[in-house]
Amino acid sequence: MLTTLQRALGNDFWLDQFGPRVLARGSSYEDEKRITLVSVDAEGATTICRGSGGNVYRQTLRVTDDAYPRLIAKCSCPVKTDCKHCAAALYHLMAWFTDNPSLPQMPESHTVSPPYEDQIIENVPARPHLTLGSYEFSAYMPKTGKMQRQLQHRAALAFTYDGLRTSARSNSEIIRIDGRIRQRIQRQPDAEATLRQTLKKMGFSVATRQSKALPDTAGEMLQMADDQTWLEFARQGIGALRDAGWEVEIKPDFAFNLHDIDHWYADVEEAPGREWFDLELGIVVNGQRHSLLPIVLHLLRSNPELLRASELARRGDDEHLLIDLNRARHDSPALRVALPYARIKPLMATLGELYLGNDSGPSLRLAAPDAARLSSIDDMAMTWRGGDRVRDFARRLRESNRVDVAAPEGLNATLRPYQLEGLNWLQTLRELEVGGILGDDMGLGKTLQTLAHLLTEKNAGRLQRPALAVMPTSLIPNWLDEAQHFTPQLRVLALHGAGRSKHFGDIDQYDLVLTTYALLPRDLAHFTARPWHLLILDEAQNIKNATSKAAEAAREIQAGQRLCLTGTPMENNLGELWSIFHFLLPGWLGDSKRFSRDYRTPIERHGDAERMAHLAARVRPFLLRRTKEQVARELPAKTEIVHWVELSDAQRDTYETVRVAMDKKVREEITRNGAARSQIVILDALLKLRQVCCDLRLVKSMTPRTTHSEKGKLASLMQMLDELLSEGRRILLFSQFTSMLELIEQELHKRGVSYSLLTGETRDRRTPVQQFQSRQTPLFLISLKAGGTGLNLTAADTVIHYDPWWNPATENQATDRAYRIGQDKPVFVYKLITRGTVEEKIQKLQQEKAALAAGLLDGRHAGDWKLADEDIDALFAPLPGRRQATKSS
């Protein structure tokens, strides 16, 4: 008669109670004869099973005797029910019932095996066993919207007692069955605790999540905080544990199974014409060369955060980055190495932003000027093959400011140390056949350094062809004066004015030819008819629009070297810098579309500091910039003072009337065309508000009868002038509006104050400058556009900006007419600002635009400036105390 248990096993209904994996492990345990049947009765059985860790577990199997029988399988293991041990017991019972089909039902259990004789074994040492493994899988990353490769790592701790291994997680005793002898091996809890503490000090903690990295039978699962901790453990901890007597088992898939790096190498192959060179950087592991470029590019593209500049800066030189050299070889086992960040950092400084557009080949093809990048890795211990000239280029560019160079013989000036450094830099660029931007602050002697560079070339016999210098018309007299004073040996020809055509045939007889941006496109045929020794663009921001006629003409002229002189290579946006480099080193910053994608958009719209850092690193070797604060200790301090002015009642009423009308007009224009296409309307509206702030007579709708007694800011100015002139001050007074200067002139005539005047209508610029410099007049009225550049007015000790201009670079250039090298007096700068008006709002815009320029030129954070809706709201906000008008829709 069949028992209830026999019927249940025969129906196979219990198979659904266990998963396929558990059944497979149970079948394996039965095949390995791990099960011993202790007792069996009509409704169930009791068995014991030897686990893989040396533990012995007891199973109790029962079947309910009802219409719907259920199997109740319990075990003393940590899983408790329906485990692999129970599955093994059921398979064993099926085989046992096959051999004993007629077992009668009995009221009491039938004992199959006689009782064991227990034997206690003490003082067996615990030997630690640590298993290491990893598991790779793909997970969806919400941040990127993509599946991304992930790795989980685990360590499993177990202890071995006299050949029997038990999980550190289990507290059960260790039992060995030897015939009818059951040996009970006592564990050593104090020793186990000490061994656990060793792992804890290394950074291990009990795993809080399940993982497929290792099977549960391997021991108690442990984890570490991050990959860097795992990596350092693999590099140092494994060896330390083994030295201490630990048994460390490393599974083949363990991600931190590292190979040693034999050495590093760099291969450079130069093109025959030296226009480009190929660079390969790599390591040798187990005697095989492995290019790092494809691997690093993969890391950058799959996990860009990993090698961002901020992340690299956070890493210590003693930390390491794990990479798999066989990542792309799916049929090859992993070949993992640890790259020290001490080498990764200069490597990334070399590659910079190049990963944006390169493929994953073993080498990079770089333009000749890219040799400057090698300076960051040239000192690294590695095997170099080829590229001696390229490496020399990098070394000389890096050390251009370390070489002592003498001023050229015959120079009628004593160059200061920073000017000698500038001369040496210009000479180095000439020898390396590349151009550069001399971007010193205004007044530090960019023209003098350039003339010294030309004289050095002439003295060395290299000035076989003339140099061409292009500049604003206002600077022609300045260049002529400085060349005559400092380098009289240079033969200089100024090609400007109506009679210039008669000198075209004499160009080759001169060392230096001067022309203007306005004339360059007209006379281009004469300038492209010959190659020039040197092409200089002074105030190079004049080609900030790459599509302007002057910019296009300049790019057509052939020269052995191209130089740009400008203290403001970027005034408004990064596109202006691109335009200058498009002339200087074509292709260096990519084409306009790529530059906008890689730099302008991330920096200007999103304030991306990493992109700014990449761009700054890209231009740094070819941009020499020194500020007054850095180099000119003899320059007196400059003190800036905002002189606040209150609007009169009449001005306030007029301001509000104009503001409401302009606010409505601007918003309607923005609604129709968008903010980007409404700039002209916005600027025109701001202009009208600024005119109200200056003087009501500047507003065309105001008649003399309604404004003759309304002085406003002008009255405040005259009060200041009375006091300053009485103290003997020598003053430069700037205004954007020539009509405002006319009103100031009228007031000066009434007071009998002598002055000089320079506007766009002034043809003889030299005479008013000489009058002021020779102290014939104490006051110089200058329109911002006409006198903002190209003047040396060191006789001044006071600068007044009557009306603020939104671009701080323009205002600073004007201020620098007085704040220049050679000044021996403190310079005070006054800014007249009407409180609460658009002038005050403009000051905030000035600070934001200054931050954008400083981020590129000085390495500070930039990119946050952008004209948002709230900026327009602020610019057209009502005066304090006035009710906000309703916006037009």
PDB file of N, CA and C in Angstrom, residues 226-262:
ATOM      1  N   ASP A 226      32.935  51.994  -3.302  1.00  0.00           N
ATOM      2  CA  ASP A 226      32.994  52.431  -4.691  1.00  0.00           C
ATOM      3  C   ASP A 226      34.113  51.691  -5.407  1.00  0.00           C
ATOM      4  N   ASP A 227      34.169  51.902  -6.708  1.00  0.00           N
ATOM      5  CA  ASP A 227      35.168  51.209  -7.528  1.00  0.00           C
ATOM      6  C   ASP A 227      36.593  51.591  -7.147  1.00  0.00           C
ATOM      7  N   GLN A 228      36.792  52.842  -6.743  1.00  0.00           N
ATOM      8  CA  GLN A 228      38.142  53.269  -6.387  1.00  0.00           C
ATOM      9  C   GLN A 228      38.640  52.492  -5.163  1.00  0.00           C
ATOM     10  N   THR A 229      37.753  52.224  -4.201  1.00  0.00           N
ATOM     11  CA  THR A 229      38.139  51.452  -3.021  1.00  0.00           C
ATOM     12  C   THR A 229      38.448  50.010  -3.410  1.00  0.00           C
ATOM     13  N   TRP A 230      37.615  49.446  -4.307  1.00  0.00           N
ATOM     14  CA  TRP A 230      37.894  48.092  -4.809  1.00  0.00           C
ATOM     15  C   TRP A 230      39.256  48.045  -5.499  1.00  0.00           C
ATOM     16  N   LEU A 231      39.518  49.076  -6.299  1.00  0.00           N
ATOM     17  CA  LEU A 231      40.750  49.089  -7.073  1.00  0.00           C
ATOM     18  C   LEU A 231      41.972  49.136  -6.161  1.00  0.00           C
ATOM     19  N   GLU A 232      41.910  49.988  -5.149  1.00  0.00           N
ATOM     20  CA  GLU A 232      43.044  50.073  -4.228  1.00  0.00           C
ATOM     21  C   GLU A 232      43.207  48.770  -3.451  1.00  0.00           C
ATOM     22  N   PHE A 233      42.090  48.093  -3.120  1.00  0.00           N
ATOM     23  CA  PHE A 233      42.183  46.799  -2.454  1.00  0.00           C
ATOM     24  C   PHE A 233      42.856  45.775  -3.363  1.00  0.00           C
ATOM     25  N   ALA A 234      42.457  45.776  -4.641  1.00  0.00           N
ATOM     26  CA  ALA A 234      43.050  44.824  -5.579  1.00  0.00           C
ATOM     27  C   ALA A 234      44.545  45.065  -5.742  1.00  0.00           C
ATOM     28  N   ARG A 235      44.941  46.356  -5.733  1.00  0.00           N
ATOM     29  CA  ARG A 235      46.353  46.676  -5.937  1.00  0.00           C
ATOM     30  C   ARG A 235      47.206  46.340  -4.712  1.00  0.00           C
ATOM     31  N   GLN A 236      46.682  46.525  -3.530  1.00  0.00           N
ATOM     32  CA  GLN A 236      47.502  46.375  -2.341  1.00  0.00           C
ATOM     33  C   GLN A 236      46.932  45.373  -1.334  1.00  0.00           C
ATOM     34  N   GLY A 237      45.610  45.329  -1.209  1.00  0.00           N
ATOM     35  CA  GLY A 237      45.015  44.510  -0.156  1.00  0.00           C
ATOM     36  C   GLY A 237      45.132  43.020  -0.380  1.00  0.00           C
ATOM     37  N   ILE A 238      44.984  42.577  -1.628  1.00  0.00           N
ATOM     38  CA  ILE A 238      45.034  41.136  -1.895  1.00  0.00           C
ATOM     39  C   ILE A 238      46.381  40.558  -1.496  1.00  0.00           C
ATOM     40  N   GLY A 239      47.429  41.233  -1.907  1.00  0.00           N
ATOM     41  CA  GLY A 239      48.758  40.756  -1.555  1.00  0.00           C
ATOM     42  C   GLY A 239      48.987  40.757  -0.049  1.00  0.00           C
ATOM     43  N   ALA A 240      48.477  41.786   0.622  1.00  0.00           N
ATOM     44  CA  ALA A 240      48.648  41.868   2.076  1.00  0.00           C
ATOM     45  C   ALA A 240      47.931  40.726   2.769  1.00  0.00           C
ATOM     46  N   LEU A 241      46.722  40.387   2.302  1.00  0.00           N
ATOM     47  CA  LEU A 241      45.987  39.273   2.907  1.00  0.00           C
ATOM     48  C   LEU A 241      46.711  37.952   2.686  1.00  0.00           C
ATOM     49  N   ARG A 242      47.180  37.739   1.493  1.00  0.00           N
ATOM     50  CA  ARG A 242      47.888  36.486   1.215  1.00  0.00           C
ATOM     51  C   ARG A 242      49.154  36.376   2.044  1.00  0.00           C
ATOM     52  N   ASP A 243      49.859  37.484   2.208  1.00  0.00           N
ATOM     53  CA  ASP A 243      51.051  37.469   3.055  1.00  0.00           C
ATOM     54  C   ASP A 243      50.712  37.130   4.499  1.00  0.00           C
ATOM     55  N   ALA A 244      49.471  37.472   4.920  1.00  0.00           N
ATOM     56  CA  ALA A 244      49.048  37.208   6.292  1.00  0.00           C
ATOM     57  C   ALA A 244      48.444  35.809   6.447  1.00  0.00           C
ATOM     58  N   GLY A 245      48.471  35.003   5.392  1.00  0.00           N
ATOM     59  CA  GLY A 245      47.990  33.630   5.486  1.00  0.00           C
ATOM     60  C   GLY A 245      46.578  33.410   5.006  1.00  0.00           C
ATOM     61  N   TRP A 246      45.942  34.435   4.449  1.00  0.00           N
ATOM     62  CA  TRP A 246      44.596  34.272   3.914  1.00  0.00           C
ATOM     63  C   TRP A 246      44.636  33.494   2.607  1.00  0.00           C
ATOM     64  N   GLU A 247      43.571  32.735   2.366  1.00  0.00           N
ATOM     65  CA  GLU A 247      43.380  32.113   1.067  1.00  0.00           C
ATOM     66  C   GLU A 247      42.434  33.009   0.268  1.00  0.00           C
ATOM     67  N   VAL A 248      42.937  33.611  -0.817  1.00  0.00           N
ATOM     68  CA  VAL A 248      42.151  34.531  -1.637  1.00  0.00           C
ATOM     69  C   VAL A 248      41.914  33.866  -2.981  1.00  0.00           C
ATOM     70  N   GLU A 249      40.656  33.624  -3.291  1.00  0.00           N
ATOM     71  CA  GLU A 249      40.263  32.997  -4.558  1.00  0.00           C
ATOM     72  C   GLU A 249      39.667  34.065  -5.475  1.00  0.00           C
ATOM     73  N   ILE A 250      40.257  34.248  -6.635  1.00  0.00           N
ATOM     74  CA  ILE A 250      39.809  35.264  -7.580  1.00  0.00           C
ATOM     75  C   ILE A 250      39.121  34.585  -8.754  1.00  0.00           C
ATOM     76  N   LYS A 251      37.847  34.859  -8.930  1.00  0.00           N
ATOM     77  CA  LYS A 251      37.097  34.303 -10.044  1.00  0.00           C
ATOM     78  C   LYS A 251      37.536  34.960 -11.353  1.00  0.00           C
ATOM     79  N   PRO A 252      37.416  34.245 -12.478  1.00  0.00           N
ATOM     80  CA  PRO A 252      37.861  34.819 -13.767  1.00  0.00           C
ATOM     81  C   PRO A 252      37.156  36.120 -14.134  1.00  0.00           C
ATOM     82  N   ASP A 253      35.908  36.295 -13.683  1.00  0.00           N
ATOM     83  CA  ASP A 253      35.169  37.500 -14.062  1.00  0.00           C
ATOM     84  C   ASP A 253      35.362  38.654 -13.088  1.00  0.00           C
ATOM     85  N   PHE A 254      36.243  38.503 -12.106  1.00  0.00           N
ATOM     86  CA  PHE A 254      36.468  39.596 -11.146  1.00  0.00           C
ATOM     87  C   PHE A 254      37.096  40.787 -11.875  1.00  0.00           C
ATOM     88  N   ALA A 255      36.429  41.927 -11.797  1.00  0.00           N
ATOM     89  CA  ALA A 255      36.816  43.089 -12.616  1.00  0.00           C
ATOM     90  C   ALA A 255      38.138  43.706 -12.202  1.00  0.00           C
ATOM     91  N   PHE A 256      38.623  43.368 -11.015  1.00  0.00           N
ATOM     92  CA  PHE A 256      39.842  44.004 -10.531  1.00  0.00           C
ATOM     93  C   PHE A 256      41.006  43.016 -10.474  1.00  0.00           C
ATOM     94  N   ASN A 257      40.935  42.018 -11.352  1.00  0.00           N
ATOM     95  CA  ASN A 257      42.050  41.087 -11.492  1.00  0.00           C
ATOM     96  C   ASN A 257      43.087  41.757 -12.400  1.00  0.00           C
ATOM     97  N   LEU A 258      44.072  42.431 -11.831  1.00  0.00           N
ATOM     98  CA  LEU A 258      44.927  43.375 -12.545  1.00  0.00           C
ATOM     99  C   LEU A 258      46.198  42.744 -13.091  1.00  0.00           C
ATOM    100  N   HIS A 259      46.649  43.336 -14.205  1.00  0.00           N
ATOM    101  CA  HIS A 259      47.942  42.987 -14.791  1.00  0.00           C
ATOM    102  C   HIS A 259      48.877  44.182 -14.648  1.00  0.00           C
ATOM    103  N   ASP A 260      50.156  43.884 -14.508  1.00  0.00           N
ATOM    104  CA  ASP A 260      51.143  44.951 -14.351  1.00  0.00           C
ATOM    105  C   ASP A 260      51.433  45.623 -15.699  1.00  0.00           C
ATOM    106  N   ILE A 261      51.716  46.938 -15.647  1.00  0.00           N
ATOM    107  CA  ILE A 261      52.115  47.704 -16.838  1.00  0.00           C
ATOM    108  C   ILE A 261      53.636  47.655 -16.938  1.00  0.00           C
ATOM    109  N   ASP A 262      54.133  47.128 -18.073  1.00  0.00           N
ATOM    110  CA  ASP A 262      55.587  47.051 -18.250  1.00  0.00           C
ATOM    111  C   ASP A 262      56.183  48.451 -18.418  1.00  0.00           C
TER     112      ASP A 262
END
